[in-house]
Structures are given as structure tokens and as C-alpha cells.
């Protein structure tokens, strides 16, 4: 089972968010949009590559990605669901 | 023209674009963030001869400028109105908006020049990943497919790498994209061959390694376009060479080590604080080496940095940040991180009374540059001061 901090670490490292700590990246914080971390469509592309490289999980369409990428918690949930299939 | 639009749920809609509309005498701004909406509005207006203003509606500074200044009553607008049909707005080097007027000839001659480079290819489909509010999107993403004639235009608001790969797998496809997707596709664990697909990339140069990795992986080719909003396209290169070949019609020369261009694609008029005639040859800030008819890009001559094709003034961002009460001094530098899709980032070093929420800085920059993404990292130091030559330096 993948822990949420592991996913957050990969988000921070993979997106080069060196100035954000694990604690600052709250589990339910929105990853996209002005209210949360403020990631954008290029970050979404980068995230799909990170997920596949580090967790072996593939995301092939944007509609699916919108829900999965809503927070670190939803991302972790998706990774674990996929790994348990 | 037939448009195939891919909705976010992957369903597809075939749209026969209307080609005529009523023309207004005034300049009209197409204010939409939706690519589909944009195409539906732009094509009939452009084909009917409507004068159109284009910029990203999320760019607050440009929107404020546009709302506060009626373009139709700008001094000297009559001169620009004689031939101009499109007005592109960008953040200028000083942060103040710059508008570049384009005539139909500016645009159509450039598209014909692009077509000349592609004439050996039997293009049947054009897949566009870029937005249409910038000159690259209009020229390569809309006007080029129209000029190519019997081709299918495929558009989606946002592609993920696998979605783009699926589209690029079709034979005789031309993909209009940016370095982000070239690098992202190269990282996919795919063994697909894209040998009959050509990728055009612009907005930022790709490193030779990135081009080589992509081309070797997919047996495909990347053509890069180089230019700016004011100059239009200047040159192209195909594959992994370092030398740029001027587009047919563009003549290049060297002036004080800088690239000087004479071309039919250059705007006749630009709008800064007033409307000015643009002289030719136009000297850019790019330092080059010329070799016969080709040139190599060496660097840029000032503290302007280009991120995803957008000119950013490091000095201006420093000034903006120093307006935040907690910030004493700021230093802004360009850093290149090859491992990231968005390789060009800025590093902001602050001498500040206390640490700031990153959102505060993002919002402050957005007031001047809109919500264009300027990827940045923050670093705090105890002291920034001026050296004996007036340059800011970090004291550790």
C-alpha cells in the first residue's frame, strides 16, 4: 500500500516544488486551481509521467485525470485502487 | 473547413465551420478561453475580413488595458487600419502591453512559406495542442490547415501525452505543439512508430538531446519554428541540427552580433503607449552567428528571459516583488532544469522580513503578467546588496 506522504514527496520532487514542505501540502488541498496548489495543464502532463514512472499507474485521458488529480488524497486512493486490481 | 473536436469525455464532434458573418467596422475582441468557441467565432470573422483583437482573457493586465483603452479611438489607428486585420497582444519587455498589428498579407504569406517547407508531405490530418490566441496557434494551428486544403483539423482543450500519441499514430498527421509535449512523449514507455507524422514545435527552443531522444524513439521528425509576435516566423530547422534556415521571404543579417530581419511577415505597426510604425530591418535581442544563409542562436542580449515563448523582464519582476511590504530586495534569475517538461524556471531570491505564502507572490506577478504560468522557486537569504558596479548580489 502506497502512503500519502510518498505520493506527496513525488509530487514535490517531480514538479520541482522545492519551497513546499510535506506538511504544507495538505492531504485534501486542491492540486489545481487558484485556491490550492495552483498547478496547471503542464503540471497535469508532468503528473501523469510521475505516476507511471514511480507507481506504475497509467492515466490515458483528461476526463479521468480531472477527478484523480483533485488532491493528494484522491491521487493516493487511485494509485492504491489500481494496484489492488 | 471540417473540425473534429474531442470533448473532455473523449467523445468527438464533427463541425462544419461557417465561413461568413457580418462585418463590423470596429475592432472586435474574441473573448473566450474555449478553443472550440474560439474557432467557431474566429474562422467566419477572419474570412469575412473582420478586424480582430486577440489575447488571453485570463491575462488580467491585458484585459484591464483593453477595457480602459478603446482601440478604435487610439491616435493614428487609421494608419494601422488600412491593412491590419489582427491585433495580437503580448506582455511587452517592460511589462506594459505590446500590440502587434498583422495584415492578411503578413499572415497568409507566412503560411505559404510554412507550406513551402512542408510541400513534400502528404498531410491529411492536423492535430493542434496549442491555444489560438497567440500568433503561433493562429498561423500553424488554424491558417496553415486551411491553406493545406483537404485536411482534417483535430482539436482538444487539453491533451494528456497518451491522448496525443493516439492521435499522432494516424498516418500523415501533422502535430502543432510545444516542447512540453515533445519531451513528454519521449518519456512514455511506448514502442510506437510515428514515421509518417511530423511534429512542429515552437514557443521555446528544444535542446538537441530532447530532439534526438524523441526522433530516435518514434522514428519521427521535429520541425522547430523561430520567431516572435512582432516579427512573425523568422526561421525553421528540422531535426537535430543547430542551424536555423530563414523561412522563404525572410532575410536575415547580423547587426552588432544581433539578429536583424527583413520580412513580409513583420508587423507594419505596433501599439505600445501609442501606435508606431515598425521599421525594417527589425533588430531582435537574439545574439546569433551567421553561416551563409543559416544562423545559430547564441543567446539573448539583455536581462529579458523567455519562458514558453513569453518575454519576461527579470528586472521588472524584481521591482514588482519589491512592492510587497515584507520584501526588502529580490533577485530573479533564469534556471534551466532539463529533467522537467517546463525546463525554463525562475529562481526568486528574497531578502524579506518574513517568509511569504507562495500564493501572495503568484498573485502579485499575475497583476502584471496575467495568469501565464511563470514557474518559480523561492529562496530566502539574510542579505541582498549592491556590488560596486551596481549589480545586486547575495551576501551569505
XYZ file of C-alpha atoms in Angstrom:
481
model
C 0.000 0.000 0.000
C 1.354 3.388 -1.006
C 1.330 6.019 1.737
C 0.136 9.539 1.060
C 3.455 11.103 2.107
C 5.212 9.007 -0.533
C 2.878 10.425 -3.185
C 3.306 13.964 -1.885
C 7.098 13.597 -1.939
C 6.979 12.566 -5.571
C 4.683 15.494 -6.410
C 7.051 17.945 -4.712
C 10.172 16.398 -6.206
C 8.726 15.722 -9.671
C 7.217 19.175 -10.083
C 10.223 20.882 -8.542
C 8.170 22.466 -5.754
C 11.234 22.766 -3.550
C 9.730 25.552 -1.472
C 6.742 23.470 -0.329
C 7.027 21.023 2.555
C 5.103 17.789 3.054
C 3.181 19.441 5.899
C 2.200 22.451 3.775
C 0.813 20.165 1.098
C -2.302 19.122 2.991
C -3.976 15.819 2.126
C -7.170 17.426 0.790
C -5.623 20.585 -0.662
C -6.762 21.122 -4.257
C -3.807 20.493 -6.544
C -5.221 22.588 -9.389
C -6.910 25.981 -9.470
C -6.282 29.267 -7.707
C -7.445 28.110 -4.284
C -4.978 25.290 -3.810
C -1.519 24.466 -5.042
C -2.239 26.217 -8.342
C -0.992 23.534 -10.715
C -1.881 23.869 -14.407
C -2.250 21.745 -17.536
C 1.506 21.312 -17.991
C 1.754 20.072 -14.408
C -1.054 17.603 -15.199
C 1.083 16.200 -18.003
C 4.076 16.011 -15.677
C 1.945 14.277 -13.016
C 0.848 11.539 -15.417
C 4.512 10.837 -16.167
C 5.384 10.793 -12.450
C 2.545 8.348 -11.687
C 3.621 5.974 -14.404
C 7.324 6.179 -13.617
C 7.166 5.805 -9.846
C 3.915 3.954 -9.205
C 3.334 2.083 -12.465
C -0.097 3.666 -12.902
C -1.201 4.894 -16.315
C -3.662 7.729 -16.949
C -4.810 7.908 -20.514
C -7.471 10.563 -20.630
C -8.048 14.024 -19.236
C -11.616 13.368 -18.048
C -10.314 10.628 -15.757
C -7.372 12.798 -14.692
C -9.587 15.671 -13.513
C -11.036 13.550 -10.692
C -7.864 11.673 -9.834
C -5.786 14.838 -9.614
C -8.153 16.736 -7.341
C -5.931 16.252 -4.234
C -3.016 14.204 -2.888
C -5.583 12.034 -1.095
C -7.543 11.232 -4.272
C -4.312 10.562 -6.124
C -3.138 8.129 -3.437
C -6.541 6.443 -3.394
C -6.388 5.948 -7.160
C -2.864 4.512 -7.059
C -3.838 2.006 -4.365
C -7.078 1.053 -6.141
C -5.156 0.415 -9.342
C -2.520 -1.626 -7.547
C -5.201 -3.795 -5.916
C -6.917 -4.616 -9.222
C -13.469 23.525 -43.184
C -14.273 20.467 -41.111
C -13.263 20.467 -37.467
C -13.105 17.321 -35.355
C -13.362 18.415 -31.747
C -12.536 15.985 -28.930
C -14.558 16.683 -25.775
C -13.051 16.052 -22.343
C -15.052 12.792 -22.055
C -13.296 11.669 -25.288
C -16.483 11.903 -27.373
C -15.995 13.515 -30.777
C -17.968 16.145 -32.582
C -17.649 16.927 -36.285
C -18.301 20.581 -37.017
C -18.625 22.170 -40.432
C -17.346 25.665 -39.792
C -19.422 28.512 -41.064
C -17.442 30.790 -43.337
C -19.338 34.049 -43.460
C -20.526 36.580 -40.959
C -21.488 40.217 -40.876
C -18.504 42.535 -40.633
C -18.348 45.377 -38.117
C -16.261 48.429 -38.782
C -14.696 48.415 -35.321
C -12.066 46.098 -33.888
C -13.695 43.114 -32.157
C -12.167 41.156 -29.296
C -12.799 37.418 -29.234
C -13.075 36.854 -25.504
C -13.141 33.157 -24.782
C -10.862 30.606 -23.166
C -12.511 27.731 -25.024
C -10.708 26.552 -28.158
C -13.952 25.274 -29.669
C -15.742 28.556 -29.078
C -12.747 30.439 -30.401
C -12.610 28.545 -33.702
C -16.352 28.936 -34.251
C -16.044 32.690 -33.788
C -12.684 33.293 -35.426
C -12.958 31.459 -38.755
C -16.077 33.217 -40.108
C -14.913 36.599 -38.808
C -11.437 36.261 -40.280
C -12.690 35.003 -43.634
C -15.185 37.860 -43.818
C -12.477 40.463 -43.201
C -13.407 41.454 -39.645
C -10.661 43.227 -37.670
C -9.991 41.013 -34.647
C -8.193 41.582 -31.334
C -6.608 38.552 -29.702
C -5.211 37.942 -26.247
C -5.682 35.520 -23.392
C -8.802 36.640 -21.461
C -7.225 35.344 -18.253
C -4.452 37.895 -18.617
C -5.811 40.471 -16.207
C -3.370 43.222 -17.067
C -4.154 42.978 -20.783
C -7.871 42.770 -20.124
C -7.730 45.876 -17.930
C -5.679 47.694 -20.557
C -8.115 46.690 -23.299
C -11.173 47.682 -21.271
C -9.683 51.050 -20.327
C -8.448 51.942 -23.818
C -10.746 51.839 -26.833
C -8.519 50.619 -29.650
C -10.862 52.166 -32.226
C -10.024 55.661 -30.999
C -6.290 55.301 -30.499
C -4.307 58.117 -32.086
C -3.064 57.087 -35.526
C -5.290 54.000 -35.622
C -6.373 54.982 -39.160
C -2.887 54.177 -40.495
C -2.905 50.776 -38.857
C -6.483 50.174 -40.001
C -5.558 50.445 -43.676
C -4.306 46.875 -43.896
C -4.398 45.322 -40.437
C -6.832 42.517 -39.687
C -5.492 41.020 -36.488
C -4.083 42.607 -33.368
C -2.133 40.307 -31.061
C -1.363 41.483 -27.566
C 1.564 40.292 -25.528
C 3.308 41.395 -22.363
C 5.999 43.720 -23.574
C 9.557 43.689 -22.345
C 8.756 46.394 -19.807
C 5.603 44.628 -18.705
C 3.451 47.222 -20.481
C 1.320 45.533 -23.153
C 2.569 45.493 -26.719
C 0.147 45.037 -29.580
C 1.325 43.753 -32.942
C -0.948 44.501 -35.899
C -0.971 41.919 -38.670
C -2.278 42.337 -42.179
C -3.747 39.483 -44.182
C -0.541 39.539 -46.253
C 1.631 39.259 -43.132
C -0.271 36.121 -42.162
C -1.020 34.468 -45.473
C 2.481 34.948 -46.898
C 3.917 33.361 -43.785
C 1.523 30.434 -44.007
C 2.520 29.947 -47.658
C 6.138 29.991 -46.560
C 5.434 27.292 -43.959
C 3.565 25.310 -46.599
C 6.605 25.541 -48.902
C 8.676 23.736 -46.251
C 6.002 21.025 -45.983
C 5.296 20.574 -49.677
C 6.859 17.085 -49.919
C 4.494 15.759 -47.269
C 1.034 14.347 -47.860
C -0.608 15.827 -44.781
C -4.146 14.579 -44.152
C -4.713 15.473 -40.503
C -3.565 18.368 -38.335
C -3.687 17.891 -34.550
C -3.374 21.097 -32.545
C -2.363 21.170 -28.867
C -1.680 24.909 -28.604
C -4.100 27.761 -27.784
C -5.226 30.002 -30.626
C -4.855 33.400 -29.011
C -1.160 33.618 -29.884
C 0.337 34.033 -33.332
C 1.788 30.510 -33.444
C -1.627 28.968 -32.759
C -3.345 31.119 -35.384
C -0.724 30.588 -38.080
C 0.246 26.959 -37.657
C -2.890 25.736 -35.903
C -5.619 27.367 -37.997
C -4.441 29.217 -41.089
C -1.953 26.538 -42.174
C -4.581 23.736 -42.071
C -6.932 25.999 -44.038
C -4.212 26.649 -46.617
C -3.376 22.930 -46.844
C -6.941 22.399 -48.060
C -8.449 18.980 -47.714
C -7.229 18.142 -44.214
C -8.973 17.200 -41.003
C -8.348 19.561 -38.094
C -8.332 17.850 -34.674
C -8.587 19.998 -31.547
C -8.998 19.280 -27.833
C -8.841 21.744 -24.938
C -6.063 19.848 -23.115
C -4.279 16.710 -24.197
C -2.553 14.202 -21.983
C 0.501 12.507 -23.530
C -1.291 9.220 -24.319
C -4.186 11.082 -25.922
C -1.802 12.948 -28.198
C 0.123 9.777 -29.011
C -3.102 8.109 -30.112
C -3.852 10.997 -32.479
C -0.288 11.100 -33.791
C -0.399 7.391 -34.677
C -2.640 8.059 -37.677
C -0.728 8.224 -40.937
C 0.213 11.569 -42.481
C -0.519 13.590 -39.393
C 0.955 16.984 -38.624
C 1.066 17.852 -34.908
C 1.240 21.523 -33.929
C 2.681 21.565 -30.455
C 5.298 22.819 -27.989
C 8.477 21.457 -26.377
C 6.410 20.250 -23.393
C 4.720 17.554 -25.480
C 7.868 16.594 -27.389
C 9.583 15.928 -24.063
C 6.529 14.260 -22.511
C 6.045 11.860 -25.443
C 9.734 10.969 -25.314
C 9.262 9.841 -21.699
C 6.368 7.450 -22.397
C 7.190 3.738 -22.330
C 5.861 3.337 -25.871
C 7.335 1.495 -28.844
C 5.043 3.093 -31.403
C 6.393 4.322 -34.719
C 5.341 7.760 -35.889
C 7.364 7.683 -39.076
C 4.745 9.409 -41.226
C 3.942 12.050 -38.586
C 5.663 15.413 -38.440
C 5.718 17.472 -35.252
C 6.049 21.242 -35.397
C 7.228 22.813 -32.151
C 7.553 26.453 -31.232
C 7.432 28.908 -28.280
C 10.811 27.755 -26.900
C 13.828 26.020 -28.382
C 14.283 22.316 -27.735
C 17.684 21.025 -26.712
C 19.446 18.828 -29.273
C 19.263 15.915 -26.813
C 15.493 16.231 -26.495
C 15.041 16.270 -30.268
C 17.373 13.295 -30.718
C 15.634 11.285 -27.960
C 12.213 11.942 -29.471
C 13.188 11.270 -33.083
C 15.074 8.073 -32.244
C 12.223 6.749 -30.142
C 9.432 7.336 -32.631
C 11.334 7.394 -35.982
C 9.667 10.742 -36.459
C 10.806 14.278 -37.174
C 10.520 17.560 -35.299
C 10.439 20.862 -37.109
C 11.014 23.914 -34.923
C 9.829 27.408 -35.786
C 11.566 30.515 -34.505
C 10.089 33.991 -34.386
C 8.072 36.399 -32.290
C 4.712 38.115 -32.400
C 6.116 41.291 -33.967
C 8.385 39.570 -36.499
C 6.189 36.589 -37.265
C 8.142 33.491 -38.264
C 11.816 34.039 -38.976
C 13.340 30.618 -39.446
C 12.921 26.892 -39.036
C 15.022 23.811 -38.511
C 14.168 20.171 -38.969
C 15.773 17.503 -36.847
C 18.759 17.824 -34.575
C 20.960 20.414 -36.264
C 21.845 23.721 -34.619
C 21.410 25.877 -37.704
C 18.211 27.749 -38.466
C 17.140 28.316 -42.077
C 15.181 31.511 -42.763
C 11.622 30.990 -43.977
C 11.120 31.834 -47.646
C 10.724 35.619 -47.790
C 12.620 36.384 -44.567
C 16.107 37.828 -44.974
C 18.478 37.755 -42.051
C 21.641 39.696 -41.307
C 23.960 40.437 -38.425
C 23.883 43.802 -36.681
C 26.177 44.247 -33.663
C 26.040 40.460 -33.158
C 22.228 40.601 -33.085
C 19.740 39.051 -35.481
C 18.356 41.573 -37.940
C 15.354 40.573 -40.053
C 13.652 41.958 -43.127
C 10.476 40.122 -43.984
C 6.912 40.433 -45.253
C 5.710 38.811 -42.018
C 6.813 41.685 -39.773
C 4.040 43.912 -38.407
C 3.807 47.309 -40.098
C 2.529 48.849 -36.881
C 2.812 48.093 -33.217
C 0.860 49.514 -30.311
C 2.769 50.484 -27.220
C 1.643 53.614 -25.470
C 0.801 54.869 -28.946
C 0.666 53.315 -32.398
C 4.098 53.278 -34.008
C 5.297 52.289 -37.447
C 7.761 49.453 -37.215
C 10.919 49.988 -39.228
C 12.660 47.272 -41.174
C 15.119 45.682 -40.838
C 13.950 44.732 -37.367
C 16.750 44.015 -34.917
C 15.897 41.439 -32.266
C 17.643 40.849 -28.932
C 18.921 37.459 -30.098
C 22.676 37.050 -30.417
C 23.483 34.897 -33.448
C 26.284 33.608 -35.625
C 25.606 33.677 -39.340
C 26.863 30.956 -41.658
C 25.945 31.613 -45.291
C 22.141 31.500 -45.403
C 21.706 29.944 -41.972
C 22.320 31.077 -38.418
C 22.948 29.674 -34.954
C 21.332 31.139 -31.847
C 23.914 32.005 -29.204
C 21.837 33.775 -26.553
C 19.978 36.958 -25.687
C 21.496 40.374 -25.267
C 19.628 41.709 -22.235
C 18.032 40.668 -18.978
C 14.886 39.635 -20.787
C 14.190 35.985 -20.366
C 11.853 33.886 -22.430
C 9.611 31.373 -20.733
C 7.415 29.275 -23.017
C 7.823 31.940 -25.667
C 6.791 34.784 -23.389
C 9.200 37.596 -22.730
C 9.710 38.164 -19.064
C 11.770 41.001 -17.666
C 13.723 39.791 -14.661
C 14.263 43.378 -13.566
C 10.562 44.098 -13.750
C 9.661 41.056 -11.667
C 12.245 42.171 -9.109
C 10.576 45.596 -8.999
C 7.114 44.014 -8.683
C 8.234 41.812 -5.801
C 9.887 44.706 -4.032
C 6.451 46.363 -3.892
C 5.348 43.681 -1.414
C 5.774 45.307 2.023
C 7.572 42.308 3.544
C 10.157 42.183 0.737
C 13.287 44.294 1.038
C 15.090 43.146 -2.094
C 14.623 40.497 -4.762
C 16.821 38.831 -7.350
C 15.273 36.957 -10.276
C 17.313 34.507 -12.342
C 16.524 32.035 -15.094
C 17.381 28.450 -14.256
C 17.266 25.562 -16.694
C 16.058 22.216 -15.378
C 16.409 19.746 -18.199
C 14.622 16.927 -16.361
C 11.352 18.900 -16.213
C 8.887 19.305 -19.083
C 8.889 23.032 -18.381
C 12.646 23.350 -18.330
C 12.825 27.122 -18.015
C 12.068 28.267 -14.489
C 12.859 31.318 -12.486
C 14.562 31.318 -9.156
C 13.440 34.157 -6.892
C 15.820 35.021 -4.097
C 14.340 37.294 -1.447
C 15.618 39.325 1.423
C 12.377 39.627 3.370
C 11.081 40.430 6.818
C 9.375 37.051 6.953
C 8.587 34.098 4.702
C 5.702 34.687 2.324
C 2.980 32.380 1.129
C 3.830 31.429 -2.477
C 0.288 32.409 -3.466
C 0.980 36.039 -2.456
C 3.884 36.160 -4.888
C 1.920 34.406 -7.616
C -0.904 36.930 -7.279
C 1.474 39.877 -7.310
C 3.152 38.665 -10.524
C -0.278 37.908 -12.019
C -1.293 41.548 -11.616
C 1.328 42.382 -14.227
C 1.682 39.256 -16.331
C -1.767 37.705 -16.043
C -2.104 34.107 -15.030
C 0.500 32.975 -17.512
C 2.442 30.321 -15.770
C 5.821 31.502 -14.690
C 7.190 28.514 -12.816
C 9.271 29.721 -9.939
C 11.019 28.623 -6.810
C 11.716 30.743 -3.782
C 14.844 31.093 -1.768
C 15.371 33.340 1.243
C 18.690 34.913 2.173
C 19.735 37.201 5.009
C 21.083 39.979 2.837
C 20.989 41.221 -0.751
C 23.042 44.288 -1.512
C 24.575 46.124 -4.432
C 28.073 45.431 -5.731
C 30.490 48.209 -6.673
C 29.114 48.142 -10.244
C 25.520 48.459 -9.060
C 24.611 44.798 -9.545
C 22.571 43.068 -6.868
C 24.495 40.365 -5.060
C 23.613 37.884 -2.345
C 25.550 38.096 0.900
C 25.669 34.732 2.638
